[in-house]
Each structure stands twice: as C-alpha cells, then as structure tokens.
Amino acid sequence: MNLLRTSLIRDLLTDVFLNLFRKRMRALLTMTGVIIGSFLVVLIFSLSNGLSVFLDQQIRAVWDENMIKVRLEKGGAPEKMAKGMFGGLGEPPQEVTEENKEEIPGAFEFRHIPHESIQKLKNIDGVQEVQPEIWVMPRSMQVVGDDRQFDAIVRPWIMAGPDMLAYGQDFSTSAARECIVSEAYLVALGYSNPTQLLGQTLKIRIQEDAYIAMAGGGQMDLKFLDKLRDVAYLFQNPPEDPELTMISAFIMLRDLANSSEIKALTTEPGAAKVFEAKVVGISKKGLLTNMIYLPPDLIAEMGRVFLRNPDMYTKGKDGKFGIEGLVRVSDPKEIPRIKREIKKLGMKSTTLEDVVGFIHGLFGALSAILTVFVMIAGVVAFFSIVNTLFMAVSERKREIGVLQAIGATRGYVAAMFAAEAGAIGLMGGLIGYLLGTVLCIVGNIYAAQGLPYIPGGNWGNILGVSDLFVTPWWVLPLMILATAFVGAFAGVLPAKRAAQLDPAEALRYE
Amino acid sequence: MAAIEAEELTRIFQVGGEEVRALDGLTVSLERGSLAAVVGPSGSGKSTLMALLGGLDTPSSGSVSVYDQKLNGMAPVDLAAYRRSTVGFVFQDFFLLSHLTAIENVEVPLKLAQVSRSERRDRANELIELVGLGHRGEHRPQQLSGGERQRVAIARALANRPKLLLADEPTGNLDEKTGMAITEILLNLNKDRDITVLLVTHNPELAKQTEIQFHLGGGKLQKTICS
Ligand SMILES: Nc1ncnc2c1ncn2[C@@H]1O[C@H](COP(=O)(O)OP(=O)(O)O)[C@@H](O)[C@H]1O
Ligand SMILES: [Mg+2]
C-alpha cells in the first residue's frame, strides 16, 4: 500500500526525529536502558574479543599452527588424575581397572614414548619431524661482553614456528649453536634497534640439578625402582647358596649403579654449565617475555644437563625420548587426519586449535553470562519505551485526530509511533555504542601506557602487541538491528492504540 | 449536481448506558458550489453532522455521499484518502500542530498526499499568501494571533484542493472584527474557487451571508432557509 512509498517513509522518519527532539529530555531518559545495554554489549564483546585475540597471539607465540603435541594415552596424561582426586565426590568408590588406572593418583605411571611409536609418528603422511618436548629453565642468559645476567626460559623453536619471527632469520641447521630471542630482551638490554642484538653471542647457563630430575618425576623411569626392589628382596630373602647370592647381588647392584637415575645422583655436585649460542633472530614480543628459542639438538643437550640424565631425549645407550613429543606437520589442513592416525598409535594429541578453542570457549561462556545482563537491560529498555510511547499517544491524541482529519491513514499513525519507538531504540543503541567505543579507546590508551598501580607491571610492553578492547565488526550492525527492533517491537502496542483512536472523539471540544 | 446527499442520518452515542441521539434521522442535500450554514443551539448535532460528512465518524444508520462518493462501507484507507483529497476541515480551535511553522502546517496534508518536497513548498507558500500571511510563514502557531492561526488552518484545509470545505464554528474563538475577515476569506473561496462551503455558526450575521441555512434542533433538521 501507499505506506511503502519511499518519499512517505522519508518524510515520516524526518517527522519522527523531529518529534523525538520535541521531548528530547524524555526521549533521552527513555533511552537510558537501551544506552546501558548497548554500552555493555560494546564493552563486553570488545573486551572478550580483545582478550581473546590477545591470548590467541600469546598462545601462537608458544604454539605454532603446524605443531601437534603428543603423549601416550596411558602413562602420559597425569591431568586425568584430577578426576580421581575430585571426581569421587558424592560417588561410590570406583573399582580400579586397567582402563581407569590413569585416574587413580596412586596407580599412575609415567611412560616415555617408545622409539617404535616415534618411528611410526614420523612415518605418518604429512609429518615433517618429531622432536621431544623439552622444558629447560636456565639460571640466566647473558650477552657476551656484557656483565648483566637476565632470566630466561628456553623452548624448542618448533613450538613457536616461523611466523613468530620478527627480525633476522631461522636457524641454519638443526644442530646449529644458534638462538632466537624474544623482542622483550631489547627492552631489558636497552637496545633501540634489533640489529644491535642480532649476531651477538649469548651465554646460557644451565644448572645441573639431579633433585629436579627426581622431583620432576616425569623423567624417572620406574624400572629403576624395580631394580632397587630386586636388590632389597635379594638381601631380605637370600638364597641358600651364598655364592649365588653374591653373584646375583653383584649383577643387580651393577645394573642399579649404571642406571641413569643413580648416575645423576652420583656424578659431580651440580654446577652451572654454559652454552653459547649466536642470536640469529628476534621473535615477536608476547606475554612470556623471557623466551629463548633453540634448535632441537642444542635444547636437547641443555635438557640432558638440566635433568642430569645423559639418556634423556634419545641419547645414550638407554636413550629415552621423553613423555611428550612435538610433531611438526607440513600442512595444518591435514591436522584432523593426522590426529586420527596419532590416536590409532595409542597417543593423544593437542593442537593449537584445541588450546585456542578452549580459550575461546571460555570467553564464549563469559560472554554468554554477560549477555544475560544485557538482555535484562533490553527488557527494562523495552518496557520503558512502551511506557513512554503510551504516554506520548495519550498526550498527542488531538494531534493524531488532526492528522487523521487531514488524511492520515491508521497505518500511517501506527507507523509514526512504531518508528518513533524504533528511533528511540536506535538512537539509544548508537549513543551506547559511541560511549562504549570511547571507553574502549580510553581503555586501550591506558592499557598501552601501562597500569601504574599494578606493582612492577608495565603492561604496555605486552599489550602493545594487541589492543585490550577490539570491537568485532559485527557489533555495530547487530546493535543497529537489535535496538531498532526492540524499540519498534515496544512500539507495537502503543502504535496500535494510536491507530485505533477515534478522530471525531479526539477533536471534540466543549 | 449534488455535493452532499445525506439521508436519514442517525448517530447514537452510548453515554453511561444511555443513548444520546446526536443526530436523529436527518436528511440534507447541497448543490455543488453552494455556500451553506448549519445553525442551531449547542448540542443540536452540528458538529456530529460535520464529522459524518467529513468521514471522521460513521453514522449509526443512514447514508452519506459526497461528490458521488458513498461514504458508507468505505474501507478506512479509502476514507482517509477521501479526507485527504475531497474535504478540507476548519475547526473552531484551529488545531494547528504547535511544533511546526505556519508553512510546515500547511505542508502536512501535502506530505500525506505524497506531494514532492519542492512542490509542497511552492503550494504552501502560495496558500499562505492567499490567506494573507505571506510575511508570517516561518512563525509558529504560538507566535500568531487567533485570526492568523485560523488563516493558517484554512490554508491547510485547502492544501489538497478539496471540493468541499467543512468549517465548524470557524469564528467561534475570534473577536467580531477578526471573525469578519475569516468569513470574508471563506466567502471568497466559495466564489472564486468554486469550492462548496458548509459552515457551522452561531453568528446570525455570518449565517445571513450564506445562500442556504440548515436549522438543526435535537438532531433533526428543523427548517431550511434559502436566501
Ligand atoms: N463522542 C460523543 N460521545 C457522547 N456524546 C456525544 C459525543 N459527540 C457528541 N455527543 C453528544 O451529541 C450531542 C450533539 O453534539 P454536537 O454534535 O457536538 O453538538 P453541537 O456541535 O451542535 O453543539 C450532544 O448532546 C453531545 O453531548
Ligand atoms: Mg459543536
């Protein structure tokens, strides 16, 4: 019908805004609910998006998309114990079986990934290389020719991947004595230019410390305890023949003494060993500021020193791979298939997507909770618009009558009020969006400058990587649609009432 | 040819369970181009008649037809179109939209008729000029005197070139001198533009200037005087 004509709609909308302007204070007050709601929407989604982007970047700093972390399904997943420790709450005790043994803290056994499995991993189509996962916590790092020592964490470069390289280049070979250090060291060292650090040699000190190997547990093979038990049993229950006892004891003690765990305990008292590595690259800064990335051979060597276990990371005659492996694939698109094949090998895998997905899920849940509050604001806004519009209709009865007398259809009158309600919603939404955006900008400026009241923390160095508030592109169109809809929907009843007004009645005067 | 043909018009209002017969079987007709007055005591049904003729209200029984358009049974949308194009209303209380200027008030019916913006301006200016308010077009109603407001209201009523002008006590709120001027305008409209004018008045002087006077009483036509 004729309401669909564009000229009429344009004129109607102009009138609607003029009408709102007539009662601007009331319109503004009515909008409060919408303003608060949309303000919250902007803040919540920008913050959760910003944090999510930020964490995403942080995770990518230590987890390349081409990388899969693998562990044995059995003997490689101590986190399952959480269920054993807390899952029993309110449930009858569970029977210990071969299947659920992992969940029982007392029954858990660490196992190194066997070499055959590593070989099978390497044989999977699309797998480029497999390295052991190595955690090394050096005593310090130091630039040769500089007295100062700085703290550091050493990680395999395979974890971060080539896209984290900010300056310089990748390692020349996997055996190279080279390193890639975090950009944050430029700040620590007082360098203004990456070229000042590139090409320098670093001294990385690793403390030999056997007790960490013991406490770390994960690096200790349980066969070692079996050997110890055998010796103890022999002496507790000696055979009749003393000669046999002697020979058995000798063999057992020799095996025990040669086990890497005992060797670790009996060699020289722990000393710091210095490794030298040339800085060939600088990685993008991130939340973990003290990162030094290394090629596989160098970090494995450090790891053996760190654990004081010469057999670790597939070295020595009893070479152990470690409980975790890092698998690098050539194409991330192949990951789902490769994951399935890894599972067939009795191993579980974790990819960047798993970790990021987990975090996104966390923020999704947070957003969902906050969205409930937004919806409450929406409901309040809805009723406040309904109320205002009913008021406007009864105030403007005569005006409605006049309009009808000079030819306005009921549809036009209804559309006028519905549009007015929609406009209240829309304007409220836009004002809220603007306020939210302003707060986001201010928040980002503050975040970039650092938060002075967090002791010792200058977040600017980290958050400079990405903004704290990043408004997703879809927030504005969503807001426009949602607020206009809430408004127009709130306007339905008042508009109906306006349209049903009897013009003759409205224009009576006595 | 008839401008208005109303037959057996009855309009009953329910007031607190009681029936009020505002119009009670009234029959009138009026030739095109004529100038007529409706007179009668207060409560005799004059305004009710105007509302029925103007398509603002529907009769309880009886029929109305204006310029061959039968109003009975007309769809609300068509009735709105009828009010927009065939009739123009002038009220005692002017009923201008207070937030709009004189020109803008005249433009409202043109807007509703979807006349283009530029043509709207031109026509509104022309009409404001016609009612002798050329210099006050940008003023708002509260800045205008009663007589001036009624002139704006007349200009507005004329915006869509109606064939029938219904004026319900157009001078009722004006002093005698101003009222005369307004009357003058209405008479001229009838004469120069060939618009059928039906006006309600209490003023015998004004009534005398019309060709026909319908005397109402108790919702019925008491007598018709042609002068
Ligand atoms: N909407 C209405 N509801 C109830 N009674 C009404 C209504 N409109 C008019 N009336 C009654 O109808 C009668 C005629 O009213 P009206 O046409 O306004 O008279 P006039 O204009 O001649 O003074 C009066 O008694 C009035 O009270
Ligand atoms: Mg009256």
CSV table of N, CA and C in Angstrom, one decimal, chain A residues 1-3 5 7-8 10-12 14-15 18-19 22 398-399 401-410 412 502-510, chain B residues 11 47 51 56-57 76-77 80-81 83-84 87 89 91-93 95-100 105 108-109 111-115 117 120 156 160 168-169:
chain,number,residue,atom,x,y,z
A,1,MET,N,0.8,-1.2,0.0
A,1,MET,CA,0.0,0.0,0.0
A,1,MET,C,0.9,1.3,0.0
A,2,ASN,N,0.2,2.4,0.1
A,2,ASN,CA,1.0,3.6,-0.1
A,2,ASN,C,2.0,3.9,1.0
A,3,LEU,N,1.9,3.2,2.1
A,3,LEU,CA,2.9,3.4,3.1
A,3,LEU,C,4.3,3.0,2.7
A,5,ARG,N,5.7,3.7,-0.1
A,5,ARG,CA,6.4,4.7,-0.9
A,5,ARG,C,7.6,5.3,-0.2
A,7,SER,N,9.1,8.2,-0.5
A,7,SER,CA,9.0,9.6,-0.1
A,7,SER,C,8.2,9.7,1.2
A,8,LEU,N,7.2,8.9,1.3
A,8,LEU,CA,6.4,9.0,2.5
A,8,LEU,C,7.2,8.5,3.7
A,10,ARG,N,10.5,8.6,4.0
A,10,ARG,CA,11.5,9.5,4.3
A,10,ARG,C,10.9,10.7,5.2
A,11,ASP,N,9.7,11.2,4.7
A,11,ASP,CA,9.1,12.3,5.4
A,11,ASP,C,8.7,11.8,6.8
A,12,LEU,N,8.2,10.6,6.9
A,12,LEU,CA,7.8,10.1,8.2
A,12,LEU,C,9.0,10.0,9.2
A,14,THR,N,11.7,11.7,9.1
A,14,THR,CA,12.1,13.1,9.4
A,14,THR,C,11.2,13.6,10.6
A,15,ASP,N,9.9,13.4,10.4
A,15,ASP,CA,9.0,13.8,11.4
A,15,ASP,C,9.2,13.1,12.7
A,18,LEU,N,12.0,14.7,14.5
A,18,LEU,CA,11.6,16.0,15.0
A,18,LEU,C,10.8,15.8,16.2
A,19,ASN,N,9.9,14.8,16.2
A,19,ASN,CA,9.0,14.6,17.3
A,19,ASN,C,9.8,14.2,18.6
A,22,ARG,N,11.4,17.1,20.1
A,22,ARG,CA,10.5,18.0,20.8
A,22,ARG,C,10.5,17.6,22.3
A,398,ARG,N,-5.0,14.6,20.3
A,398,ARG,CA,-5.5,15.6,19.4
A,398,ARG,C,-4.7,15.7,18.1
A,399,GLU,N,-3.4,15.7,18.3
A,399,GLU,CA,-2.6,15.7,17.1
A,399,GLU,C,-2.9,14.5,16.1
A,401,GLY,N,-5.8,13.0,16.0
A,401,GLY,CA,-7.1,13.3,15.4
A,401,GLY,C,-6.9,14.3,14.2
A,402,VAL,N,-6.1,15.3,14.4
A,402,VAL,CA,-5.9,16.3,13.3
A,402,VAL,C,-5.3,15.6,12.1
A,403,LEU,N,-4.3,14.8,12.4
A,403,LEU,CA,-3.6,14.1,11.3
A,403,LEU,C,-4.6,13.3,10.5
A,404,GLN,N,-5.5,12.6,11.3
A,404,GLN,CA,-6.5,11.7,10.6
A,404,GLN,C,-7.5,12.6,9.8
A,405,ALA,N,-7.8,13.7,10.4
A,405,ALA,CA,-8.8,14.6,9.7
A,405,ALA,C,-8.2,15.1,8.4
A,406,ILE,N,-6.9,15.4,8.4
A,406,ILE,CA,-6.4,15.9,7.1
A,406,ILE,C,-5.8,14.7,6.2
A,407,GLY,N,-6.2,13.5,6.6
A,407,GLY,CA,-6.0,12.4,5.6
A,407,GLY,C,-5.0,11.4,6.0
A,408,ALA,N,-4.5,11.4,7.2
A,408,ALA,CA,-3.5,10.3,7.5
A,408,ALA,C,-4.3,9.0,7.7
A,409,THR,N,-3.8,7.9,7.2
A,409,THR,CA,-4.4,6.6,7.4
A,409,THR,C,-4.1,6.1,8.8
A,410,ARG,N,-4.8,5.1,9.3
A,410,ARG,CA,-4.5,4.5,10.6
A,410,ARG,C,-3.1,3.9,10.5
A,412,TYR,N,-0.6,4.9,8.8
A,412,TYR,CA,0.4,6.0,8.9
A,412,TYR,C,0.6,6.4,10.4
A,502,ASP,N,-10.3,7.4,17.9
A,502,ASP,CA,-11.4,7.9,17.1
A,502,ASP,C,-11.2,9.3,16.9
A,503,PRO,N,-11.0,9.7,15.6
A,503,PRO,CA,-10.7,11.1,15.3
A,503,PRO,C,-11.8,12.1,15.8
A,504,ALA,N,-13.0,11.7,15.6
A,504,ALA,CA,-14.1,12.6,15.9
A,504,ALA,C,-14.1,12.9,17.4
A,505,GLU,N,-13.8,11.8,18.1
A,505,GLU,CA,-13.7,11.9,19.6
A,505,GLU,C,-12.5,12.8,20.0
A,506,ALA,N,-11.4,12.6,19.3
A,506,ALA,CA,-10.2,13.4,19.7
A,506,ALA,C,-10.4,14.9,19.4
A,507,LEU,N,-11.2,15.2,18.4
A,507,LEU,CA,-11.3,16.6,18.0
A,507,LEU,C,-12.5,17.3,18.6
A,508,ARG,N,-13.2,16.6,19.6
A,508,ARG,CA,-14.3,17.3,20.2
A,508,ARG,C,-13.8,18.3,21.2
A,509,TYR,N,-14.6,19.4,21.2
A,509,TYR,CA,-14.2,20.4,22.2
A,509,TYR,C,-15.5,20.9,22.8
A,510,GLU,N,-15.6,21.2,24.1
A,510,GLU,CA,-16.8,21.7,24.7
A,510,GLU,C,-16.4,22.8,25.6
B,11,ARG,N,-27.0,9.3,14.4
B,11,ARG,CA,-25.8,8.9,15.1
B,11,ARG,C,-26.1,8.9,16.6
B,47,SER,N,-21.9,19.6,15.1
B,47,SER,CA,-20.5,19.0,14.9
B,47,SER,C,-20.6,17.5,14.5
B,51,ALA,N,-18.8,15.9,11.3
B,51,ALA,CA,-17.9,14.7,11.4
B,51,ALA,C,-18.3,13.6,10.4
B,56,LEU,N,-15.1,11.5,9.3
B,56,LEU,CA,-14.3,11.3,10.5
B,56,LEU,C,-15.0,10.3,11.4
B,57,ASP,N,-16.3,10.2,11.2
B,57,ASP,CA,-17.2,9.4,12.0
B,57,ASP,C,-18.1,8.6,11.1
B,76,PRO,N,-11.4,1.9,5.7
B,76,PRO,CA,-10.7,3.0,6.4
B,76,PRO,C,-9.6,3.7,5.6
B,77,VAL,N,-8.9,2.9,4.8
B,77,VAL,CA,-7.9,3.5,4.0
B,77,VAL,C,-8.5,4.5,2.9
B,80,ALA,N,-9.6,7.6,4.6
B,80,ALA,CA,-8.5,8.5,4.8
B,80,ALA,C,-8.2,9.3,3.5
B,81,ALA,N,-8.2,8.6,2.4
B,81,ALA,CA,-7.9,9.2,1.1
B,81,ALA,C,-9.0,10.2,0.8
B,83,ARG,N,-10.7,12.0,3.0
B,83,ARG,CA,-10.5,13.1,3.8
B,83,ARG,C,-9.3,14.0,3.3
B,84,ARG,N,-8.4,13.2,2.7
B,84,ARG,CA,-7.2,13.9,2.2
B,84,ARG,C,-7.4,14.7,1.0
B,87,VAL,N,-12.3,16.5,1.1
B,87,VAL,CA,-12.7,17.6,2.0
B,87,VAL,C,-11.6,18.3,2.7
B,89,PHE,N,-11.0,20.5,6.4
B,89,PHE,CA,-11.7,20.8,7.7
B,89,PHE,C,-11.1,22.1,8.2
B,91,PHE,N,-11.5,24.1,12.0
B,91,PHE,CA,-12.1,23.9,13.3
B,91,PHE,C,-12.1,25.2,14.1
B,92,GLN,N,-13.0,25.2,15.1
B,92,GLN,CA,-13.1,26.4,16.0
B,92,GLN,C,-11.7,26.7,16.7
B,93,ASP,N,-11.1,25.6,17.1
B,93,ASP,CA,-9.8,25.7,17.9
B,93,ASP,C,-8.6,25.6,17.0
B,95,PHE,N,-6.6,23.9,15.7
B,95,PHE,CA,-5.9,22.6,15.7
B,95,PHE,C,-4.7,22.6,14.8
B,96,LEU,N,-3.8,23.6,15.0
B,96,LEU,CA,-2.6,23.5,14.2
B,96,LEU,C,-1.6,22.7,15.0
B,97,LEU,N,-0.6,22.2,14.4
B,97,LEU,CA,0.5,21.4,15.1
B,97,LEU,C,1.5,22.4,15.6
B,98,SER,N,1.6,22.5,16.9
B,98,SER,CA,2.3,23.6,17.6
B,98,SER,C,3.8,23.6,17.3
B,99,HIS,N,4.3,22.4,17.0
B,99,HIS,CA,5.8,22.4,16.8
B,99,HIS,C,6.2,22.7,15.4
B,100,LEU,N,5.2,23.0,14.6
B,100,LEU,CA,5.5,23.3,13.2
B,100,LEU,C,5.2,24.7,12.8
B,105,ASN,N,2.8,23.6,8.7
B,105,ASN,CA,1.5,23.1,9.0
B,105,ASN,C,0.7,22.9,7.7
B,108,VAL,N,1.7,19.6,5.9
B,108,VAL,CA,1.4,18.3,6.4
B,108,VAL,C,0.4,17.5,5.5
B,109,PRO,N,-0.7,18.0,5.1
B,109,PRO,CA,-1.6,17.3,4.2
B,109,PRO,C,-1.0,16.9,2.9
B,111,LYS,N,2.2,16.4,2.5
B,111,LYS,CA,3.1,15.2,2.8
B,111,LYS,C,2.3,13.9,2.7
B,112,LEU,N,1.2,14.0,3.4
B,112,LEU,CA,0.4,12.8,3.4
B,112,LEU,C,-0.1,12.3,2.1
B,113,ALA,N,-0.3,13.3,1.2
B,113,ALA,CA,-0.7,13.0,-0.2
B,113,ALA,C,0.5,12.7,-1.1
B,114,GLN,N,1.7,12.7,-0.5
B,114,GLN,CA,3.0,12.4,-1.1
B,114,GLN,C,3.3,13.3,-2.3
B,115,VAL,N,3.1,14.6,-2.0
B,115,VAL,CA,3.5,15.6,-3.0
B,115,VAL,C,5.0,15.8,-2.8
B,117,ARG,N,8.7,17.3,-2.4
B,117,ARG,CA,9.1,18.4,-1.4
B,117,ARG,C,9.0,19.8,-2.0
B,120,ARG,N,5.6,20.9,-2.7
B,120,ARG,CA,4.9,21.2,-1.4
B,120,ARG,C,5.2,22.6,-0.9
B,156,ARG,N,-4.3,25.3,5.3
B,156,ARG,CA,-4.0,23.8,5.4
B,156,ARG,C,-5.2,23.0,4.8
B,160,ASN,N,-4.8,20.3,-0.4
B,160,ASN,CA,-5.0,19.3,-1.4
B,160,ASN,C,-6.2,19.6,-2.4
B,168,ASP,N,-16.3,24.2,11.2
B,168,ASP,CA,-17.1,24.0,12.4
B,168,ASP,C,-16.9,25.2,13.3
B,169,GLU,N,-17.7,26.2,13.3
B,169,GLU,CA,-17.6,27.4,14.1
B,169,GLU,C,-16.2,28.0,13.9
